[in-house]
Amino acid sequence: MRLISLFSITAIMLILSSCKKDKPEQDLVSATLSNGMLVLCEGLFQQNNSSVSWVNFTNSAVANSLFENRVGRQLGDTGNDMKRYGNKIYIVVNASSTIEVLDAITFKTIQQIDMVNGGVAKQPRSIVFNGSFAYVTCYDGFVDVIDTSALTVTQRIPVGANPEGMAIANNKLYVANSGGLNFPNVDSTLSVIDLSSNIELSKIVIGQNPSSVIADAQGEIYVINRGDYGAIPSSISRIDSQNDVVLSTLAINATHIVPMNSNFLIANYDYNSSVSNVLLFDPLSETVINSNFIATTGISTLYGIQYDSFRNQIYLMDAMSFTNTGYVKSYTSTGSLVENYHVGLNPNKIIFYD
Amino acid sequence: MRSIGFILFFAPLISWGQRDTVQRISEVVASEITLIIPRKINSSLSKKDIEELSANDVGELIQKIAGANLKSYGSLGGLKTVSMRGLGANHSTIIKDGFSISNSQTGQVNLGQIEVDNVVGIISSIGKRFKNSLPVSAQVSGSNFLIKTFENTFTSDTLQIRSNVKYGSFNQQLAYLGVKYSPKRFLISAFGRMRKSAGSYPYILKNGNTFVNSNRRNNAYQDYSFGATLGYKMKRGFGRLMYRNSSINQELPGAVILYNATQDEILLTSKQSLLADYQSFWKIADFRFYADVNSSKVNYKDPTFLNSSGGIDAIYDNRSVTGGATFSIKANKQLVINGGLEEVVSDLFSNDSTFAQPIRFHNFGLLGVSYLLKNKLKIEVQISSQYVQEKNNNGLSAEDRFRINPFVSLETISNKKMRWKHQLWYRNSFRMPSFNELYYNNIGNNLLEPEDAHQINYGLSVVPVQKKIDVYIRSNVYFNHVANKIVAIPTKNLFVWSMQNVGLVNIYGFEAILQTKLKLAKNWKLTSNANYSYQRTLDVTDANSPTYLHQIAYIPLHTVNFDFSVYYKTTGLRMSNYFVSKRYSLNENVVQNEIGGFLISDLSMFHTFKIAKKNQLKIQFSVKNVFNQQYAYIRSFVMPGRNYLLSLSYAFN
């Protein structure tokens, strides 16, 4: 019977050891957010592990469960976009089909907007703002208009298949229709929406599988076309927002495009070779200023890039093969590595605090 | 000792013929009670175990076997796969009544779809010697699970009947009837079965500092199956012809996505099989010839998938034809030569024009010798070959592959004087990439190499001699190495992953099994079954990776089974406990990826009425998950809490 007892004791010890509680994350965040950055970590589909990390620039400390600690519940599944507008922060959570609205200073929850239509999840992707409205692309083929005061959806604007990124110029909203869920028969159009009437004016044919959209200072729209990840490489379409016509297609491989003062930072991650590249582009002259602006040595999976104008620093987000917790690396405006922050799973968006 | 060939041939039949796993029982007197010790222990489940455990499917049974690691995506009807000793599920072959159950589309068998009502035994076979009754493809795989059903075995009784009705929580309903008629040398059997469940079980999911109280949605399930067997027994052999048909209609609840309760996927499955074999036993040689034809049609529907065609309605038709033969020749008392050949042809059609139309020709060859050295040491050596050709009629094809794999085993022969039994074996095997891994739209990669597995095992059986207790323990220490592990990684964007050979895994394992049986007093009996598995399954792919030397996702370090039963005459009670330590949902062993361990206890009470000669009626009431644990095998796939099942069984003969 000793052996049986030994089994029982072993089993009980294992159970007890497995029930051991984790140490709570040390509260590294002050009641009001300042001098740091919020990092949205997308997580992985069906894992309910989207999170928001807080990086304190004063002491370089990182708190990786800010949302859960402040709100008391989890963010959800596949956090896709995060932006600040006024004193509110909006987080677009794709698979959970919600938009979390939080106080930008305290990071306390204001409202969770349920993005379900007739029992079908809208699967929101990206958000932009204009006046007192937020515009949210939804994978069911609409752009939802949200009143930023009432925090309710006031209108649904039909666009193309599986819309992704947006940009605003000349009182028009430009929406990239990716058609990603029809792969390999993807979409290749850019919807133009009049922001006065919220009506789609036209669809401009651009490259295959469009995603990110950005406007420059002279009102030109730049759209990344992701191609087919094979024979058709990614490219960038340049559109005149006055006449809504394609001006040119730039043979620049790109996965991300963000502003850096009057220039653009264009990043590319080659999924086949795992090679990353960041170039500096002048949209006024449509020329590449520096084709290898940042040495991406040490970046495993470039998944995001942003520029902090207050500190004049560039931040690259490393998704570490998508299944490992990621890093945010900061660089000077000339491309020298400054700091490396260990954050959550698949960092993709940043909001900076002065 | 009778001829080795006789034993080799009949070993599986003998073991199957048992009503219990306990094959040889010795009795010793310990104090005032009589202790009955099983002398030979298989990693197996007997008919009695299977009945008492009241499992929904074979998957829930196999998790009771040492070294098996179940992945369950739900209760009744939920996808269940099993991996053995840290190897992927595709390294295990499921053998039912001597025939492989295979699925070349996914490469793994959904154990949640294999019913248990007619199952009379399950054995885990790993590193075991050649068996003439098994197909060649099974003998060369990393491990096997052998399932035997009521309908397909010869019996001396002219008529046998088995029937079962069950009703349980979540509106579970089940009915089964099996009849076996054996006039003289014939075997004529048939069975029919249905089960259904609303599947809307309540669950509690922790969400930060809050708890989500909800019900599982879109989880209804129903299936029907029927079949018949015709057999004929000769003086030196027997032949069987079997037909199986099943139809499954199930909703797919998917993962529980926080704040999003919209799920409406459906899976319709229909399967048909025609199987035949002939086995012949002679003084100097045994043979088996076997063949089967299988069709598995799957219809996956997602009416709210946000594509332009308004959803997905995909049909996949996976067919296979198998033919093979095995032999075992007794050259003399010491030397046995065995081997076999098998050819499997499988293909896949889909209504998805972008999907491949592959056809695979898979040839297996096996040649081995078994030598008994001075009646003390059994030496077995096998060499197997596999040649695989594929043709894709709708795109690029995978290249032809040819592999040779060895198996070597040294095993001491125990006797009355020798109470220690050692076994040392090495097996090299591989598993082919599935059609999905090779060709599934943009996920597939036709350049994939097979995933290789090396297994080294040392097993020790000990009978410690003590004054008051006599215990039999079997333990194994093993090391496995997996190379070219097939994993999915994003190669286009985060939503588009594809399959790559990038993984290296080292597995350090230990398992122990202990069974006891005590006669407490007249009419009272106590039995216990316990096993423990330790599986240190480490990622050794890249020393610079953050997951280097981390435990592979979903493999627990510790697994414990501890069951005990008390019997008084024909009344009994069984407490079944299953413990799994914490696991990780991804290979990076960080807190965010932890999935809590769990201990699930089931309780069954049963009583058998002998209503007339040869007629038995058994009533059984089971409480599953007695302590109402909220748990999950797979992250976001919640399992049911406490639930109940009432079963009424009738048996003639």
mmCIF file of N, CA and C in Angstrom, chain B residues 419-523:
data_model
loop_
_atom_site.group_PDB
_atom_site.id
_atom_site.type_symbol
_atom_site.label_atom_id
_atom_site.label_comp_id
_atom_site.label_asym_id
_atom_site.label_seq_id
_atom_site.Cartn_x
_atom_site.Cartn_y
_atom_site.Cartn_z
ATOM 1 N N ARG B 419 12.191 -12.328 -11.746
ATOM 2 C CA ARG B 419 11.053 -11.455 -11.538
ATOM 3 C C ARG B 419 11.292 -10.055 -12.088
ATOM 4 N N TRP B 420 12.404 -9.873 -12.741
ATOM 5 C CA TRP B 420 12.676 -8.607 -13.406
ATOM 6 C C TRP B 420 12.593 -8.833 -14.901
ATOM 7 N N LYS B 421 11.919 -7.949 -15.555
ATOM 8 C CA LYS B 421 11.826 -8.081 -17.000
ATOM 9 C C LYS B 421 12.243 -6.753 -17.629
ATOM 10 N N HIS B 422 13.186 -6.857 -18.554
ATOM 11 C CA HIS B 422 13.709 -5.649 -19.189
ATOM 12 C C HIS B 422 13.326 -5.638 -20.664
ATOM 13 N N GLN B 423 13.090 -4.467 -21.176
ATOM 14 C CA GLN B 423 12.930 -4.336 -22.623
ATOM 15 C C GLN B 423 13.577 -3.043 -23.084
ATOM 16 N N LEU B 424 14.393 -3.182 -24.081
ATOM 17 C CA LEU B 424 15.054 -2.019 -24.666
ATOM 18 C C LEU B 424 14.741 -2.023 -26.155
ATOM 19 N N TRP B 425 14.223 -0.912 -26.649
ATOM 20 C CA TRP B 425 13.921 -0.898 -28.078
ATOM 21 C C TRP B 425 14.179 0.474 -28.685
ATOM 22 N N TYR B 426 14.387 0.448 -29.968
ATOM 23 C CA TYR B 426 14.562 1.682 -30.745
ATOM 24 C C TYR B 426 13.691 1.590 -31.988
ATOM 25 N N ARG B 427 12.965 2.635 -32.249
ATOM 26 C CA ARG B 427 12.165 2.669 -33.470
ATOM 27 C C ARG B 427 12.376 4.009 -34.172
ATOM 28 N N ASN B 428 12.578 3.907 -35.453
ATOM 29 C CA ASN B 428 12.637 5.096 -36.303
ATOM 30 C C ASN B 428 11.410 5.058 -37.195
ATOM 31 N N SER B 429 10.637 6.111 -37.164
ATOM 32 C CA SER B 429 9.412 6.142 -37.979
ATOM 33 C C SER B 429 9.219 7.557 -38.500
ATOM 34 N N PHE B 430 8.233 7.732 -39.303
ATOM 35 C CA PHE B 430 7.901 9.082 -39.773
ATOM 36 C C PHE B 430 6.424 9.136 -40.077
ATOM 37 N N ARG B 431 5.943 10.332 -40.164
ATOM 38 C CA ARG B 431 4.562 10.492 -40.585
ATOM 39 C C ARG B 431 4.535 11.405 -41.807
ATOM 40 N N MET B 432 3.681 11.032 -42.756
ATOM 41 C CA MET B 432 3.595 11.803 -43.990
ATOM 42 C C MET B 432 2.832 13.103 -43.734
ATOM 43 N N PRO B 433 3.200 14.157 -44.451
ATOM 44 C CA PRO B 433 2.348 15.343 -44.400
ATOM 45 C C PRO B 433 0.968 14.994 -44.952
ATOM 46 N N SER B 434 -0.053 15.559 -44.370
ATOM 47 C CA SER B 434 -1.413 15.296 -44.847
ATOM 48 C C SER B 434 -1.687 16.097 -46.127
ATOM 49 N N PHE B 435 -2.787 15.766 -46.792
ATOM 50 C CA PHE B 435 -3.167 16.527 -47.986
ATOM 51 C C PHE B 435 -3.388 17.996 -47.636
ATOM 52 N N ASN B 436 -3.985 18.245 -46.495
ATOM 53 C CA ASN B 436 -4.190 19.645 -46.099
ATOM 54 C C ASN B 436 -2.854 20.364 -45.924
ATOM 55 N N GLU B 437 -1.904 19.696 -45.295
ATOM 56 C CA GLU B 437 -0.605 20.335 -45.072
ATOM 57 C C GLU B 437 0.142 20.562 -46.376
ATOM 58 N N LEU B 438 -0.086 19.708 -47.330
ATOM 59 C CA LEU B 438 0.619 19.839 -48.612
ATOM 60 C C LEU B 438 -0.073 20.797 -49.574
ATOM 61 N N TYR B 439 -1.414 20.776 -49.544
ATOM 62 C CA TYR B 439 -2.099 21.428 -50.663
ATOM 63 C C TYR B 439 -3.195 22.413 -50.287
ATOM 64 N N TYR B 440 -3.531 22.548 -48.999
ATOM 65 C CA TYR B 440 -4.710 23.335 -48.668
ATOM 66 C C TYR B 440 -4.505 24.797 -49.051
ATOM 67 N N ASN B 441 -5.055 25.168 -50.150
ATOM 68 C CA ASN B 441 -5.010 26.547 -50.662
ATOM 69 C C ASN B 441 -3.653 27.188 -50.389
ATOM 70 N N ASN B 442 -3.663 28.374 -49.811
ATOM 71 C CA ASN B 442 -2.390 29.058 -49.599
ATOM 72 C C ASN B 442 -1.685 28.606 -48.332
ATOM 73 N N ILE B 443 -2.308 27.722 -47.573
ATOM 74 C CA ILE B 443 -1.671 27.221 -46.358
ATOM 75 C C ILE B 443 -0.724 26.068 -46.686
ATOM 76 N N GLY B 444 -1.118 25.261 -47.646
ATOM 77 C CA GLY B 444 -0.351 24.064 -47.971
ATOM 78 C C GLY B 444 1.030 24.376 -48.547
ATOM 79 N N ASN B 445 1.913 23.415 -48.380
ATOM 80 C CA ASN B 445 3.278 23.553 -48.885
ATOM 81 C C ASN B 445 3.691 22.203 -49.467
ATOM 82 N N ASN B 446 3.716 22.129 -50.792
ATOM 83 C CA ASN B 446 3.971 20.839 -51.436
ATOM 84 C C ASN B 446 5.431 20.391 -51.311
ATOM 85 N N LEU B 447 6.275 21.247 -50.733
ATOM 86 C CA LEU B 447 7.684 20.886 -50.549
ATOM 87 C C LEU B 447 7.952 20.262 -49.183
ATOM 88 N N LEU B 448 6.910 20.061 -48.420
ATOM 89 C CA LEU B 448 7.103 19.506 -47.075
ATOM 90 C C LEU B 448 7.746 18.130 -47.111
ATOM 91 N N GLU B 449 8.654 17.921 -46.167
ATOM 92 C CA GLU B 449 9.248 16.603 -45.973
ATOM 93 C C GLU B 449 8.464 15.876 -44.874
ATOM 94 N N PRO B 450 8.516 14.566 -44.846
ATOM 95 C CA PRO B 450 7.881 13.844 -43.735
ATOM 96 C C PRO B 450 8.499 14.239 -42.395
ATOM 97 N N GLU B 451 7.709 14.104 -41.364
ATOM 98 C CA GLU B 451 8.175 14.409 -40.012
ATOM 99 C C GLU B 451 8.754 13.143 -39.381
ATOM 100 N N ASP B 452 10.030 13.201 -39.016
ATOM 101 C CA ASP B 452 10.726 12.003 -38.526
ATOM 102 C C ASP B 452 10.646 11.884 -37.015
ATOM 103 N N ALA B 453 10.579 10.643 -36.550
ATOM 104 C CA ALA B 453 10.567 10.406 -35.106
ATOM 105 C C ALA B 453 11.530 9.266 -34.776
ATOM 106 N N HIS B 454 12.340 9.501 -33.766
ATOM 107 C CA HIS B 454 13.226 8.463 -33.238
ATOM 108 C C HIS B 454 12.797 8.197 -31.801
ATOM 109 N N GLN B 455 12.580 6.919 -31.477
ATOM 110 C CA GLN B 455 12.162 6.586 -30.123
ATOM 111 C C GLN B 455 13.106 5.538 -29.526
ATOM 112 N N ILE B 456 13.605 5.842 -28.354
ATOM 113 C CA ILE B 456 14.393 4.864 -27.592
ATOM 114 C C ILE B 456 13.690 4.648 -26.260
ATOM 115 N N ASN B 457 13.450 3.394 -25.942
ATOM 116 C CA ASN B 457 12.678 3.097 -24.739
ATOM 117 C C ASN B 457 13.356 2.002 -23.933
ATOM 118 N N TYR B 458 13.406 2.225 -22.634
ATOM 119 C CA TYR B 458 13.829 1.147 -21.740
ATOM 120 C C TYR B 458 12.685 0.881 -20.766
ATOM 121 N N GLY B 459 12.205 -0.330 -20.765
ATOM 122 C CA GLY B 459 11.096 -0.687 -19.898
ATOM 123 C C GLY B 459 11.518 -1.710 -18.875
ATOM 124 N N LEU B 460 10.974 -1.587 -17.700
ATOM 125 C CA LEU B 460 11.315 -2.505 -16.615
ATOM 126 C C LEU B 460 10.041 -2.927 -15.899
ATOM 127 N N SER B 461 9.869 -4.207 -15.789
ATOM 128 C CA SER B 461 8.767 -4.734 -14.994
ATOM 129 C C SER B 461 9.361 -5.345 -13.743
ATOM 130 N N VAL B 462 8.824 -4.986 -12.636
ATOM 131 C CA VAL B 462 9.391 -5.442 -11.369
ATOM 132 C C VAL B 462 8.296 -6.057 -10.516
ATOM 133 N N VAL B 463 8.644 -7.151 -9.848
ATOM 134 C CA VAL B 463 7.740 -7.715 -8.857
ATOM 135 C C VAL B 463 8.478 -7.685 -7.529
ATOM 136 N N PRO B 464 8.375 -6.613 -6.791
ATOM 137 C CA PRO B 464 9.093 -6.534 -5.531
ATOM 138 C C PRO B 464 8.551 -7.579 -4.550
ATOM 139 N N VAL B 465 9.453 -8.240 -3.885
ATOM 140 C CA VAL B 465 9.048 -9.262 -2.916
ATOM 141 C C VAL B 465 9.033 -8.627 -1.534
ATOM 142 N N GLN B 466 7.867 -8.558 -0.981
ATOM 143 C CA GLN B 466 7.725 -8.011 0.351
ATOM 144 C C GLN B 466 6.955 -9.005 1.210
ATOM 145 N N LYS B 467 7.033 -8.783 2.465
ATOM 146 C CA LYS B 467 6.394 -9.738 3.360
ATOM 147 C C LYS B 467 4.875 -9.658 3.294
ATOM 148 N N LYS B 468 4.385 -8.435 3.250
ATOM 149 C CA LYS B 468 2.938 -8.289 3.354
ATOM 150 C C LYS B 468 2.266 -7.926 2.049
ATOM 151 N N ILE B 469 3.038 -7.588 1.096
ATOM 152 C CA ILE B 469 2.391 -7.152 -0.141
ATOM 153 C C ILE B 469 3.224 -7.584 -1.347
ATOM 154 N N ASP B 470 2.553 -7.934 -2.355
ATOM 155 C CA ASP B 470 3.206 -8.346 -3.592
ATOM 156 C C ASP B 470 2.663 -7.453 -4.704
ATOM 157 N N VAL B 471 3.504 -6.627 -5.273
ATOM 158 C CA VAL B 471 3.037 -5.621 -6.211
ATOM 159 C C VAL B 471 3.754 -5.764 -7.537
ATOM 160 N N TYR B 472 3.018 -5.568 -8.581
ATOM 161 C CA TYR B 472 3.616 -5.584 -9.916
ATOM 162 C C TYR B 472 3.622 -4.148 -10.444
ATOM 163 N N ILE B 473 4.768 -3.707 -10.904
ATOM 164 C CA ILE B 473 4.889 -2.347 -11.439
ATOM 165 C C ILE B 473 5.529 -2.438 -12.815
ATOM 166 N N ARG B 474 5.028 -1.682 -13.716
ATOM 167 C CA ARG B 474 5.720 -1.578 -15.005
ATOM 168 C C ARG B 474 6.053 -0.125 -15.237
ATOM 169 N N SER B 475 7.273 0.102 -15.643
ATOM 170 C CA SER B 475 7.681 1.478 -15.886
ATOM 171 C C SER B 475 8.496 1.555 -17.164
ATOM 172 N N ASN B 476 8.491 2.707 -17.754
ATOM 173 C CA ASN B 476 9.266 2.943 -18.970
ATOM 174 C C ASN B 476 9.977 4.271 -18.867
ATOM 175 N N VAL B 477 11.194 4.270 -19.310
ATOM 176 C CA VAL B 477 11.935 5.519 -19.475
ATOM 177 C C VAL B 477 12.231 5.637 -20.954
ATOM 178 N N TYR B 478 11.995 6.794 -21.518
ATOM 179 C CA TYR B 478 12.205 6.890 -22.968
ATOM 180 C C TYR B 478 12.755 8.246 -23.368
ATOM 181 N N PHE B 479 13.353 8.228 -24.530
ATOM 182 C CA PHE B 479 13.814 9.467 -25.155
ATOM 183 C C PHE B 479 13.346 9.445 -26.602
ATOM 184 N N ASN B 480 12.667 10.477 -26.983
ATOM 185 C CA ASN B 480 12.207 10.616 -28.369
ATOM 186 C C ASN B 480 12.805 11.879 -28.977
ATOM 187 N N HIS B 481 13.073 11.806 -30.233
ATOM 188 C CA HIS B 481 13.555 12.988 -30.952
ATOM 189 C C HIS B 481 12.748 13.139 -32.235
ATOM 190 N N VAL B 482 12.191 14.305 -32.420
ATOM 191 C CA VAL B 482 11.410 14.584 -33.630
ATOM 192 C C VAL B 482 12.174 15.590 -34.476
ATOM 193 N N ALA B 483 12.373 15.242 -35.716
ATOM 194 C CA ALA B 483 13.061 16.149 -36.641
ATOM 195 C C ALA B 483 12.124 16.484 -37.792
ATOM 196 N N ASN B 484 12.396 17.600 -38.424
ATOM 197 C CA ASN B 484 11.535 18.066 -39.519
ATOM 198 C C ASN B 484 10.092 18.230 -39.066
ATOM 199 N N LYS B 485 9.917 18.633 -37.828
ATOM 200 C CA LYS B 485 8.562 18.768 -37.315
ATOM 201 C C LYS B 485 7.786 19.762 -38.170
ATOM 202 N N ILE B 486 6.601 19.364 -38.520
ATOM 203 C CA ILE B 486 5.764 20.213 -39.382
ATOM 204 C C ILE B 486 4.963 21.156 -38.503
ATOM 205 N N VAL B 487 5.191 22.427 -38.684
ATOM 206 C CA VAL B 487 4.453 23.420 -37.904
ATOM 207 C C VAL B 487 3.911 24.483 -38.853
ATOM 208 N N ALA B 488 2.867 25.134 -38.385
ATOM 209 C CA ALA B 488 2.275 26.221 -39.164
ATOM 210 C C ALA B 488 2.898 27.533 -38.723
ATOM 211 N N ILE B 489 3.398 28.285 -39.652
ATOM 212 C CA ILE B 489 3.925 29.613 -39.316
ATOM 213 C C ILE B 489 3.402 30.608 -40.351
ATOM 214 N N PRO B 490 3.251 31.858 -39.959
ATOM 215 C CA PRO B 490 2.762 32.851 -40.925
ATOM 216 C C PRO B 490 3.812 33.084 -41.999
ATOM 217 N N THR B 491 3.419 32.949 -43.222
ATOM 218 C CA THR B 491 4.371 33.205 -44.304
ATOM 219 C C THR B 491 3.847 34.247 -45.273
ATOM 220 N N LYS B 492 2.647 34.750 -45.007
ATOM 221 C CA LYS B 492 2.103 35.790 -45.874
ATOM 222 C C LYS B 492 1.621 36.967 -45.050
ATOM 223 N N ASN B 493 0.804 36.714 -44.097
ATOM 224 C CA ASN B 493 0.492 37.701 -43.081
ATOM 225 C C ASN B 493 -0.002 36.933 -41.873
ATOM 226 N N LEU B 494 -0.405 37.658 -40.845
ATOM 227 C CA LEU B 494 -0.750 36.980 -39.607
ATOM 228 C C LEU B 494 -1.935 36.053 -39.781
ATOM 229 N N PHE B 495 -2.762 36.310 -40.788
ATOM 230 C CA PHE B 495 -3.935 35.471 -40.988
ATOM 231 C C PHE B 495 -3.691 34.360 -42.002
ATOM 232 N N VAL B 496 -2.583 34.417 -42.664
ATOM 233 C CA VAL B 496 -2.291 33.389 -43.662
ATOM 234 C C VAL B 496 -1.019 32.663 -43.245
ATOM 235 N N TRP B 497 -1.208 31.497 -42.662
ATOM 236 C CA TRP B 497 -0.096 30.690 -42.206
ATOM 237 C C TRP B 497 0.152 29.581 -43.210
ATOM 238 N N SER B 498 1.325 29.063 -43.217
ATOM 239 C CA SER B 498 1.551 27.903 -44.051
ATOM 240 C C SER B 498 2.458 26.926 -43.320
ATOM 241 N N MET B 499 2.496 25.724 -43.870
ATOM 242 C CA MET B 499 3.182 24.637 -43.186
ATOM 243 C C MET B 499 4.661 24.606 -43.582
ATOM 244 N N GLN B 500 5.520 24.405 -42.589
ATOM 245 C CA GLN B 500 6.957 24.361 -42.822
ATOM 246 C C GLN B 500 7.572 23.250 -41.967
ATOM 247 N N ASN B 501 8.694 22.685 -42.489
ATOM 248 C CA ASN B 501 9.481 21.741 -41.677
ATOM 249 C C ASN B 501 10.504 22.547 -40.894
ATOM 250 N N VAL B 502 10.200 22.949 -39.708
ATOM 251 C CA VAL B 502 11.180 23.778 -38.998
ATOM 252 C C VAL B 502 11.471 23.289 -37.589
ATOM 253 N N GLY B 503 10.772 22.319 -37.125
ATOM 254 C CA GLY B 503 10.894 22.015 -35.711
ATOM 255 C C GLY B 503 11.791 20.841 -35.365
ATOM 256 N N LEU B 504 12.495 20.984 -34.243
ATOM 257 C CA LEU B 504 13.217 19.872 -33.629
ATOM 258 C C LEU B 504 12.726 19.763 -32.189
ATOM 259 N N VAL B 505 12.397 18.555 -31.791
ATOM 260 C CA VAL B 505 11.853 18.372 -30.448
ATOM 261 C C VAL B 505 12.561 17.197 -29.776
ATOM 262 N N ASN B 506 12.959 17.387 -28.521
ATOM 263 C CA ASN B 506 13.465 16.294 -27.698
ATOM 264 C C ASN B 506 12.436 15.983 -26.613
ATOM 265 N N ILE B 507 12.181 14.719 -26.410
ATOM 266 C CA ILE B 507 11.187 14.317 -25.421
ATOM 267 C C ILE B 507 11.835 13.350 -24.443
ATOM 268 N N TYR B 508 11.823 13.728 -23.180
ATOM 269 C CA TYR B 508 12.337 12.864 -22.118
ATOM 270 C C TYR B 508 11.145 12.415 -21.296
ATOM 271 N N GLY B 509 10.903 11.128 -21.258
ATOM 272 C CA GLY B 509 9.670 10.677 -20.625
ATOM 273 C C GLY B 509 9.850 9.536 -19.663
ATOM 274 N N PHE B 510 8.881 9.436 -18.802
ATOM 275 C CA PHE B 510 8.816 8.332 -17.835
ATOM 276 C C PHE B 510 7.353 8.020 -17.592
ATOM 277 N N GLU B 511 7.057 6.753 -17.490
ATOM 278 C CA GLU B 511 5.678 6.403 -17.143
ATOM 279 C C GLU B 511 5.674 5.157 -16.259
ATOM 280 N N ALA B 512 4.710 5.095 -15.410
ATOM 281 C CA ALA B 512 4.596 3.960 -14.497
ATOM 282 C C ALA B 512 3.138 3.548 -14.395
ATOM 283 N N ILE B 513 2.945 2.260 -14.292
ATOM 284 C CA ILE B 513 1.589 1.716 -14.206
ATOM 285 C C ILE B 513 1.527 0.794 -12.986
ATOM 286 N N LEU B 514 0.475 0.914 -12.265
ATOM 287 C CA LEU B 514 0.291 0.062 -11.092
ATOM 288 C C LEU B 514 -1.164 -0.373 -11.038
ATOM 289 N N GLN B 515 -1.360 -1.683 -10.930
ATOM 290 C CA GLN B 515 -2.719 -2.194 -10.782
ATOM 291 C C GLN B 515 -2.760 -3.152 -9.604
ATOM 292 N N THR B 516 -3.802 -3.087 -8.854
ATOM 293 C CA THR B 516 -3.978 -4.032 -7.743
ATOM 294 C C THR B 516 -5.421 -4.496 -7.702
ATOM 295 N N LYS B 517 -5.573 -5.611 -7.079
ATOM 296 C CA LYS B 517 -6.917 -6.160 -6.922
ATOM 297 C C LYS B 517 -6.949 -6.847 -5.550
ATOM 298 N N LEU B 518 -7.864 -6.446 -4.746
ATOM 299 C CA LEU B 518 -7.937 -7.012 -3.402
ATOM 300 C C LEU B 518 -9.295 -7.645 -3.163
ATOM 301 N N LYS B 519 -9.263 -8.832 -2.580
ATOM 302 C CA LYS B 519 -10.507 -9.418 -2.082
ATOM 303 C C LYS B 519 -10.634 -9.009 -0.635
ATOM 304 N N LEU B 520 -11.546 -8.129 -0.361
ATOM 305 C CA LEU B 520 -11.653 -7.599 0.992
ATOM 306 C C LEU B 520 -12.305 -8.607 1.930
ATOM 307 N N ALA B 521 -13.373 -9.211 1.455
ATOM 308 C CA ALA B 521 -14.108 -10.201 2.234
ATOM 309 C C ALA B 521 -14.981 -10.949 1.253
ATOM 310 N N LYS B 522 -15.753 -11.826 1.756
ATOM 311 C CA LYS B 522 -16.630 -12.594 0.888
ATOM 312 C C LYS B 522 -17.551 -11.636 0.125
ATOM 313 N N ASN B 523 -17.587 -11.758 -1.170
ATOM 314 C CA ASN B 523 -18.425 -10.949 -2.066
ATOM 315 C C ASN B 523 -17.934 -9.506 -2.239
#
